[in-house]
mmCIF file of C-alpha atoms in Angstrom:
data_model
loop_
_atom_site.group_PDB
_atom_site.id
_atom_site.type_symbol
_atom_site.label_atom_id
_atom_site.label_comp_id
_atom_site.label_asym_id
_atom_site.label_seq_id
_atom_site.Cartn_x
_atom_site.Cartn_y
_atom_site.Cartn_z
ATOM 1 C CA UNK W 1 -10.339 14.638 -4.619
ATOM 2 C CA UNK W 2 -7.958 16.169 -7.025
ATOM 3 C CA UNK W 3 -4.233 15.962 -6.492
ATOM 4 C CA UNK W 4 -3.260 19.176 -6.812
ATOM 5 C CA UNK W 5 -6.097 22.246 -6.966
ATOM 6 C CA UNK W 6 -4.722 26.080 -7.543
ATOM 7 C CA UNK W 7 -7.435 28.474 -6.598
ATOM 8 C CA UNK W 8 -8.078 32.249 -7.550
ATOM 9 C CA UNK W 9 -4.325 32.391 -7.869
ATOM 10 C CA UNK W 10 -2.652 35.910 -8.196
ATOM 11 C CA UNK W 11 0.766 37.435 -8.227
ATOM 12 C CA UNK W 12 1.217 41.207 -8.730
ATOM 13 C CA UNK W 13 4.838 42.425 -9.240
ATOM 14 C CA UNK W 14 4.327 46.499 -8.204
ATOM 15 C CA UNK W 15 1.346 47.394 -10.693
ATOM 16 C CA UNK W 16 1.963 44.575 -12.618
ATOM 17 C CA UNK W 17 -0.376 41.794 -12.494
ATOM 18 C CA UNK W 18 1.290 38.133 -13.498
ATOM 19 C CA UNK W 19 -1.588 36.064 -12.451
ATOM 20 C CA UNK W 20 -5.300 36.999 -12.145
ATOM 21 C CA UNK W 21 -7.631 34.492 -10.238
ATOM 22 C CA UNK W 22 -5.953 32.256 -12.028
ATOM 23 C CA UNK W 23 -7.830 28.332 -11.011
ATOM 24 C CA UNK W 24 -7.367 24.713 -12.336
ATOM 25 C CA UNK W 25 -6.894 21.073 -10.567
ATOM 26 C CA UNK W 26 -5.163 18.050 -11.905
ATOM 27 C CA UNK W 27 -6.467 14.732 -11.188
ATOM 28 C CA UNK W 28 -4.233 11.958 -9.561
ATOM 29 C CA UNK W 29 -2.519 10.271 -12.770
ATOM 30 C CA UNK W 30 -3.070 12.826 -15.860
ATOM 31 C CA UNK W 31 -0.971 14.240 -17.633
ATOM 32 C CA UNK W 32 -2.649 18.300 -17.963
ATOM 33 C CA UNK W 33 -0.213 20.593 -20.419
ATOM 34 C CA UNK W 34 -0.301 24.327 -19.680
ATOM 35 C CA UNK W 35 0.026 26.489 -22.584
ATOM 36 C CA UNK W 36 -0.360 30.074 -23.934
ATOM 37 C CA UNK W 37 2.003 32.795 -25.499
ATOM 38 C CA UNK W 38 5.393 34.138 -23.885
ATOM 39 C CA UNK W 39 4.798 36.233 -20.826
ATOM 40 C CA UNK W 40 1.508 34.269 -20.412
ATOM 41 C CA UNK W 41 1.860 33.409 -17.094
ATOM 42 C CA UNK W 42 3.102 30.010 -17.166
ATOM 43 C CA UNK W 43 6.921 29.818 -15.338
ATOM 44 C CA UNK W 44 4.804 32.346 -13.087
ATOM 45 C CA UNK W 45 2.489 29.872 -11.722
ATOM 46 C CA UNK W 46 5.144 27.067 -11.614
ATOM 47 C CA UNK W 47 7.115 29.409 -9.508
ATOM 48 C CA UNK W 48 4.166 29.852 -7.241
ATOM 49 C CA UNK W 49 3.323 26.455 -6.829
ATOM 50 C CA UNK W 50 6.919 25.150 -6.070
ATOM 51 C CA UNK W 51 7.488 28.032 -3.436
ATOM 52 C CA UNK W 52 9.750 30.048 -5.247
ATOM 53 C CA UNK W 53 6.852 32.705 -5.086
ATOM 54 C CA UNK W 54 4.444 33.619 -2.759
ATOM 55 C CA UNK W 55 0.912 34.497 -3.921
ATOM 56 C CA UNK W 56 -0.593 37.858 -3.760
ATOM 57 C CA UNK W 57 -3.965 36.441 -2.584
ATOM 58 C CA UNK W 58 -5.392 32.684 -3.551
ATOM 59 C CA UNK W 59 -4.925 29.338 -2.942
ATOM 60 C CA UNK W 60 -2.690 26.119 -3.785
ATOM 61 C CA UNK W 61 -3.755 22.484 -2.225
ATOM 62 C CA UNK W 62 -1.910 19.491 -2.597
ATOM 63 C CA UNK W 63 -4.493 16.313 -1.560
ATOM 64 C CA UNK W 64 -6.377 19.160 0.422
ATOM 65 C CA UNK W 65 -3.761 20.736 2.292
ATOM 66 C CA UNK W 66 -2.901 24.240 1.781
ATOM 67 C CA UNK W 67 1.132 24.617 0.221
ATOM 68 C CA UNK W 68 0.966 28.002 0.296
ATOM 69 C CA UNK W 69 4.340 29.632 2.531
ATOM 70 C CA UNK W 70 6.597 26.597 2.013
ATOM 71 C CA UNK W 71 9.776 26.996 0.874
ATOM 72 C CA UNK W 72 11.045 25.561 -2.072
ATOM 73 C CA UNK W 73 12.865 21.905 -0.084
ATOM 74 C CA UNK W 74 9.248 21.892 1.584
ATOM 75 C CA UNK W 75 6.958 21.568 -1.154
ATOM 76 C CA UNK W 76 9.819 18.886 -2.801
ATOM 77 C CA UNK W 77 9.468 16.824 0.741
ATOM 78 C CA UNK W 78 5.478 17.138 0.331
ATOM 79 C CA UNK W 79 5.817 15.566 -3.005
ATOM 80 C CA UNK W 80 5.736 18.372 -6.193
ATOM 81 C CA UNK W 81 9.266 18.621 -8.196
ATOM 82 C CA UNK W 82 9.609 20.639 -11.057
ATOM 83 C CA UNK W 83 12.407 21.186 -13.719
ATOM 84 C CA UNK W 84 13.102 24.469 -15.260
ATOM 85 C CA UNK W 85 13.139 26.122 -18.995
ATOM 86 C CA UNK W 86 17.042 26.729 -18.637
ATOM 87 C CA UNK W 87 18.527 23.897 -17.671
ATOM 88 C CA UNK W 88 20.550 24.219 -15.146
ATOM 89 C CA UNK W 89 22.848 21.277 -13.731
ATOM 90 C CA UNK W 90 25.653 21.420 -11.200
ATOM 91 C CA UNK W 91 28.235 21.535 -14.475
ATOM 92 C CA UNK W 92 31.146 20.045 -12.434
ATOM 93 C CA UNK W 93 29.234 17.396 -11.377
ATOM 94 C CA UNK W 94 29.467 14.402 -12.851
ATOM 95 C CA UNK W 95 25.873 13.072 -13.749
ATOM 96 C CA UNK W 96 25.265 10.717 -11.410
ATOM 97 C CA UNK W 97 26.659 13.305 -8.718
ATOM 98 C CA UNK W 98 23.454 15.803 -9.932
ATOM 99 C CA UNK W 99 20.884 13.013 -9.287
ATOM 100 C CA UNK W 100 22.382 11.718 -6.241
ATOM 101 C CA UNK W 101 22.221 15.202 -4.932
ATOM 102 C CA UNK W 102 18.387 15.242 -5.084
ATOM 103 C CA UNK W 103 17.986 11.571 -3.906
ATOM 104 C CA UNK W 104 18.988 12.846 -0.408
ATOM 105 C CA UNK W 105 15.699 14.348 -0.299
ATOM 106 C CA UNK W 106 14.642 11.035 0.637
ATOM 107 C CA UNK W 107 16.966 8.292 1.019
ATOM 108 C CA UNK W 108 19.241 8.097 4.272
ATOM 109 C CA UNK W 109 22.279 7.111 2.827
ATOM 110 C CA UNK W 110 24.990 7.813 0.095
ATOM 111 C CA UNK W 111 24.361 4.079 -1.332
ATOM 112 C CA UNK W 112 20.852 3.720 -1.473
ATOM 113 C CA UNK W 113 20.518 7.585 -3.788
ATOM 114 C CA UNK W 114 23.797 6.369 -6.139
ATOM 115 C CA UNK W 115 21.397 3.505 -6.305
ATOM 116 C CA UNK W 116 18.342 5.325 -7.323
ATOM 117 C CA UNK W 117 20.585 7.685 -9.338
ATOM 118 C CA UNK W 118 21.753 5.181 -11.236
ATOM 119 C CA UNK W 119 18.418 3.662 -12.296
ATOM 120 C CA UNK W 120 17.177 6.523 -13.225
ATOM 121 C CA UNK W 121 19.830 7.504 -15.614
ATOM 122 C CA UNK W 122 19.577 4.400 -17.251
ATOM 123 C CA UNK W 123 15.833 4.902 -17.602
ATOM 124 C CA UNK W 124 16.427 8.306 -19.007
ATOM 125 C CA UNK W 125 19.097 7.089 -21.555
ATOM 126 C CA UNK W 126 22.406 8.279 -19.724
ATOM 127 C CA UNK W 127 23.519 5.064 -18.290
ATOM 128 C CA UNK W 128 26.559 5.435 -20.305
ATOM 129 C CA UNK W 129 27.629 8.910 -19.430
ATOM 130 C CA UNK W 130 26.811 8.689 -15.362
ATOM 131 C CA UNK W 131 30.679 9.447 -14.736
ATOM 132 C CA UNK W 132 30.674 12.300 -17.343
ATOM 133 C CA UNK W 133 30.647 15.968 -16.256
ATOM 134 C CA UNK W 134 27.312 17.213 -16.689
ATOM 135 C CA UNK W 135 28.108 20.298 -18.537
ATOM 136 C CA UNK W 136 29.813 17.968 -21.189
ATOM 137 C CA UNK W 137 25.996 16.607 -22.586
ATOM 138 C CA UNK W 138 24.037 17.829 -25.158
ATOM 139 C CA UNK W 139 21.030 20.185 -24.838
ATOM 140 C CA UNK W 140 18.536 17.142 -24.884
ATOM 141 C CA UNK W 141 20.499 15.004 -22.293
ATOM 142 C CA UNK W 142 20.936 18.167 -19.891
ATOM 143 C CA UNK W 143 17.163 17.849 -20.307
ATOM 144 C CA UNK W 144 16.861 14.298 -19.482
ATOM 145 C CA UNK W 145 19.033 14.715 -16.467
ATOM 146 C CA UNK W 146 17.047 17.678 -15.245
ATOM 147 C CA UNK W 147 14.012 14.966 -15.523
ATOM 148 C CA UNK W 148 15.791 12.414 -13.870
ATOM 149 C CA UNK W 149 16.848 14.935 -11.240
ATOM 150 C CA UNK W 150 13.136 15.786 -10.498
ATOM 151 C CA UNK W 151 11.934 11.949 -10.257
ATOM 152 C CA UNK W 152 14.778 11.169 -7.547
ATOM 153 C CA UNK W 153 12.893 13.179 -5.181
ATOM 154 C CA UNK W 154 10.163 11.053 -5.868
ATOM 155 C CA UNK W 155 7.529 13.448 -6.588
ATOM 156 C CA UNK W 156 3.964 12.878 -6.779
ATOM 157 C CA UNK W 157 3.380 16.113 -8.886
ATOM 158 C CA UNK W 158 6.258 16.838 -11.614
ATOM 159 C CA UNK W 159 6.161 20.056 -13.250
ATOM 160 C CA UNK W 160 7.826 20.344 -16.885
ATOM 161 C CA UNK W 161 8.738 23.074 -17.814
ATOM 162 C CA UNK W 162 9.203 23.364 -21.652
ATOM 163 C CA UNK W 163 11.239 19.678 -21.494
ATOM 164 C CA UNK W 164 10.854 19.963 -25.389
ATOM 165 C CA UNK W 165 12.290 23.508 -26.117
ATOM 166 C CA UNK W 166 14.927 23.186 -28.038
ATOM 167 C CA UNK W 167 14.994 19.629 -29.431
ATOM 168 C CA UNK W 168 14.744 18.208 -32.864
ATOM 169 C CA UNK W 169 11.860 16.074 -33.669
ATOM 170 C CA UNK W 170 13.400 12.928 -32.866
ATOM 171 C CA UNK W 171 14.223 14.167 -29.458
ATOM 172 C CA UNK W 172 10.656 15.318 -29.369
ATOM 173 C CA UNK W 173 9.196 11.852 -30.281
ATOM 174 C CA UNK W 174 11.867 10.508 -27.184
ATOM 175 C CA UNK W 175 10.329 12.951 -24.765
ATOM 176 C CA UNK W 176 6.878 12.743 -25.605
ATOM 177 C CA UNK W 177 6.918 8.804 -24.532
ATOM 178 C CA UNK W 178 9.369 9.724 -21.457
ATOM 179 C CA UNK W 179 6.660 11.804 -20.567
ATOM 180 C CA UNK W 180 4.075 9.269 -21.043
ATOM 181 C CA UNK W 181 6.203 6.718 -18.850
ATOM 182 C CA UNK W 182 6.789 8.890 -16.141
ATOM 183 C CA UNK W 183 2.852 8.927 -15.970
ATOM 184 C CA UNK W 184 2.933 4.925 -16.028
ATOM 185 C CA UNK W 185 4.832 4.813 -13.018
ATOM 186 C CA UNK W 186 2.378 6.474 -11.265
ATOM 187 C CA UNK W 187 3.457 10.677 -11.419
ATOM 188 C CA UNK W 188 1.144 12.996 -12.644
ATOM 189 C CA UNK W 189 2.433 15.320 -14.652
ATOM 190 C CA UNK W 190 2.407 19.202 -15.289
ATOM 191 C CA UNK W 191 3.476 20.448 -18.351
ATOM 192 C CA UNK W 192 4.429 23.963 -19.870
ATOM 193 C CA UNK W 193 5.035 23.413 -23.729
ATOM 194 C CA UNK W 194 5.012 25.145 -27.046
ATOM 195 C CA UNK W 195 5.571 22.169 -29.170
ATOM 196 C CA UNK W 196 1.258 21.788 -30.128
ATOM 197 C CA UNK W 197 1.829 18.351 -31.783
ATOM 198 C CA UNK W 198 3.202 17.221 -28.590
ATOM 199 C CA UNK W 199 0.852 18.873 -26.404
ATOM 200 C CA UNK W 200 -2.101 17.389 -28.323
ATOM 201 C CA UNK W 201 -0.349 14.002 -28.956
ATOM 202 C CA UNK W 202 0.398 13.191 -24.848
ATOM 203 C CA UNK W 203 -2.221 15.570 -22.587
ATOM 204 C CA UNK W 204 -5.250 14.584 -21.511
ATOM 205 C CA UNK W 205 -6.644 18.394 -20.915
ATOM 206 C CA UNK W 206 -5.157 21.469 -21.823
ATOM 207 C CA UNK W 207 -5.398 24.768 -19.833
ATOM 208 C CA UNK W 208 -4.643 27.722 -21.501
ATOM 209 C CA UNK W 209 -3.392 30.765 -19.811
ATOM 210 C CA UNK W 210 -3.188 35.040 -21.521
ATOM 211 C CA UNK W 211 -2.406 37.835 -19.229
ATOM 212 C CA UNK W 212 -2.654 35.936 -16.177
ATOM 213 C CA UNK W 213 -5.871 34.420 -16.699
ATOM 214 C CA UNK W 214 -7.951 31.325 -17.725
ATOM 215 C CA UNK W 215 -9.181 31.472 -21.178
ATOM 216 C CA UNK W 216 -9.959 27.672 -21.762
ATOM 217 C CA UNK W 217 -9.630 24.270 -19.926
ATOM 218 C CA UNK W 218 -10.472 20.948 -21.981
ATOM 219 C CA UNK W 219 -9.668 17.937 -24.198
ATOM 220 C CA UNK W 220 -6.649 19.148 -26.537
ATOM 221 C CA UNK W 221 -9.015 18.755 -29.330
ATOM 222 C CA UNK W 222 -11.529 20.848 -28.261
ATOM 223 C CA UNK W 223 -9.336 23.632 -26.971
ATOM 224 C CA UNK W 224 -7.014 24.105 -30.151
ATOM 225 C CA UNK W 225 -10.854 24.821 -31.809
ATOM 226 C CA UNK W 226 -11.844 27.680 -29.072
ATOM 227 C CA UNK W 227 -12.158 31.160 -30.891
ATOM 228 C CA UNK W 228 -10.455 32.798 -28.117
ATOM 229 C CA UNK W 229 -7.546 30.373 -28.078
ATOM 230 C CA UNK W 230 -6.404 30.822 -31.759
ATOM 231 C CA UNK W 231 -7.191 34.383 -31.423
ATOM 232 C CA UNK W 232 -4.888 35.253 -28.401
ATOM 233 C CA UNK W 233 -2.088 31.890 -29.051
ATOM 234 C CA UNK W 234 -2.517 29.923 -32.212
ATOM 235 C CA UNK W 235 -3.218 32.016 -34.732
ATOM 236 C CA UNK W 236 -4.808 29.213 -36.679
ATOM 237 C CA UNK W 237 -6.635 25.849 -35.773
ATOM 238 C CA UNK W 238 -4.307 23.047 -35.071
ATOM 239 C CA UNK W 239 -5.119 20.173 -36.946
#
C-alpha cells in the first residue's frame, strides 16, 4: 500500500481552476520531487494535503485513511509536516525555542522536546547558534531550521517546499544530502523544487504538474526527455 495516495484532486478558486483531477502516490521511503512552472499547481496541492485547503472534489489517503477535513495540527498529529517557500520562523525566538515549539506535538514535557530540539539542530548544522534569535541566521540556516522544525513533529510524510530556493551551490550540495538523510532515517519525502540538477541528482520519480494537471510521472531521467515536459517547463532536455 502506498503511504500517501492523492486522488482526482481539485481546487477551484471562483472560476479559477488550481488543480484538475490532479492523482499521484508516494511509496513508504522515496523520495518523489514535484515540479513544473510558477503557478503550476504545486504550493496548491501542498496546501491541500496539509489541511490548509479543502478540496473542491477528490481524494487524499494517508496508509488508506481518508485526510481530507483535518485541520492543519491534525494532519501534523497523523504524521505529514511540511515546510514552506517563505520561511517563516518565530523571529524572536531563539532557535531552539522554534523547534521546541513543534516538539510539543508529541513529547509530554518541556525536557524531553529541548531534548529532541537540540539533536536536531545539531543534525541540521545549528548546534552552535541554538541560543541565537532566529531572525539573526542566514537564508540557508532559516531553511535548515524550518527542516528541523518539520522533523520534530516526527512526520512520516515531509513536504519540502522549494528547501533549495535561494541557496548557492554549496548550500545546494548541503541540502541535497540533508534531504537524502532525512530519507535514511526512515521519512519519505515530498519535494517542490526548481533546482533540475538537484531534482534529478536525489528523486527517485518525478511528477510533473501544468495548469493543475498531470503531464508526466517517472524516473527523473525519463521525464526531463518527455516532449510535453520541455515543451510546457524545460524548455530544453536536461542533461
Amino acid at each position: 500500500m502506498a503511504l500517501l495516495t492523492v486522488s482526482d484532486l481539485t481546487r477551484d478558486f471562483g472560476g479559477l481552476r488550481a488543480v484538475d483531477r490532479f492523482s499521484f502516490a508516494v511509496e513508504p521511503g522515496e523520495i518523489l520531487g514535484l515540479i513544473g512552472p510558477n503557478g503550476a499547481g504545486k504550493t496548491t496541492v501542498f496546501n491541500l494535503i496539509t489541511g490548509f485547503l479543502r478540496p473542491t472534489s477528490g481524494q487524499i489517503f494517508l496508509e488508506g485513511r481518508s485526510i481530507v477535513g483535518l485541520r492543519p495540527h491534525a494532519v501534523i498529529r497523523r504524521g505529514i509536516a511540511r515546510t514552506f517557500q517563505l520561511v517563516k520562523p518565530f523571529p524572536r525566538l531563539s532557535v531552539r525555542e522554534n523547534v521546541t515549539l513543534a516538539a510539543f506535538t508529541h513529547e509530554p514535557t518541556r525536557r524531553r522536546a529541548e531534548e529532541l530540539a537540540g539533536q536536531l539542530l545539531e543534525r541540521m548544522g545549528l548546534g552552535d547558534r541554538l541560543d541565537a534569535p532566529a531572525a539573526d541566521l542566514t537564508l540557508g540556516a532559516q531553511k535548515r531550521l524550518e527542516v528541523a522544525r518539520a522533523l520534530a513533529t516526527r512526520p512520516r510524510v515531509l513536504l519540502l517546499d522549494e528547501p533549495m530556493g535561494g541557496l548557492n551551490p554549496r548550500e545546494v550540495d548541503e541540502a541535497s544530502v540533508l534531504v537524502k538523510q532525512i530519507r535514511a532515517d526512515g521519512v519519505t519525502v515530498v519535494l517542490v523544487e526548481h533546482v533540475m540538477k538537484a531534482i534529478m541528482r536525489i528523486s527517485d520519480r518525478v511528477v510533473v504538474i501544468h495548469h493543475g494537471e498531470k503531464i508526466a510521472d517517472g524516473p527523473p531521467d525519463r521525464v526531463v526527455q518527455d516532449p510535453n515536459v520541455i515543451a510546457a517547463y524545460l524548455g530544453t532536455r536536461v542533461a
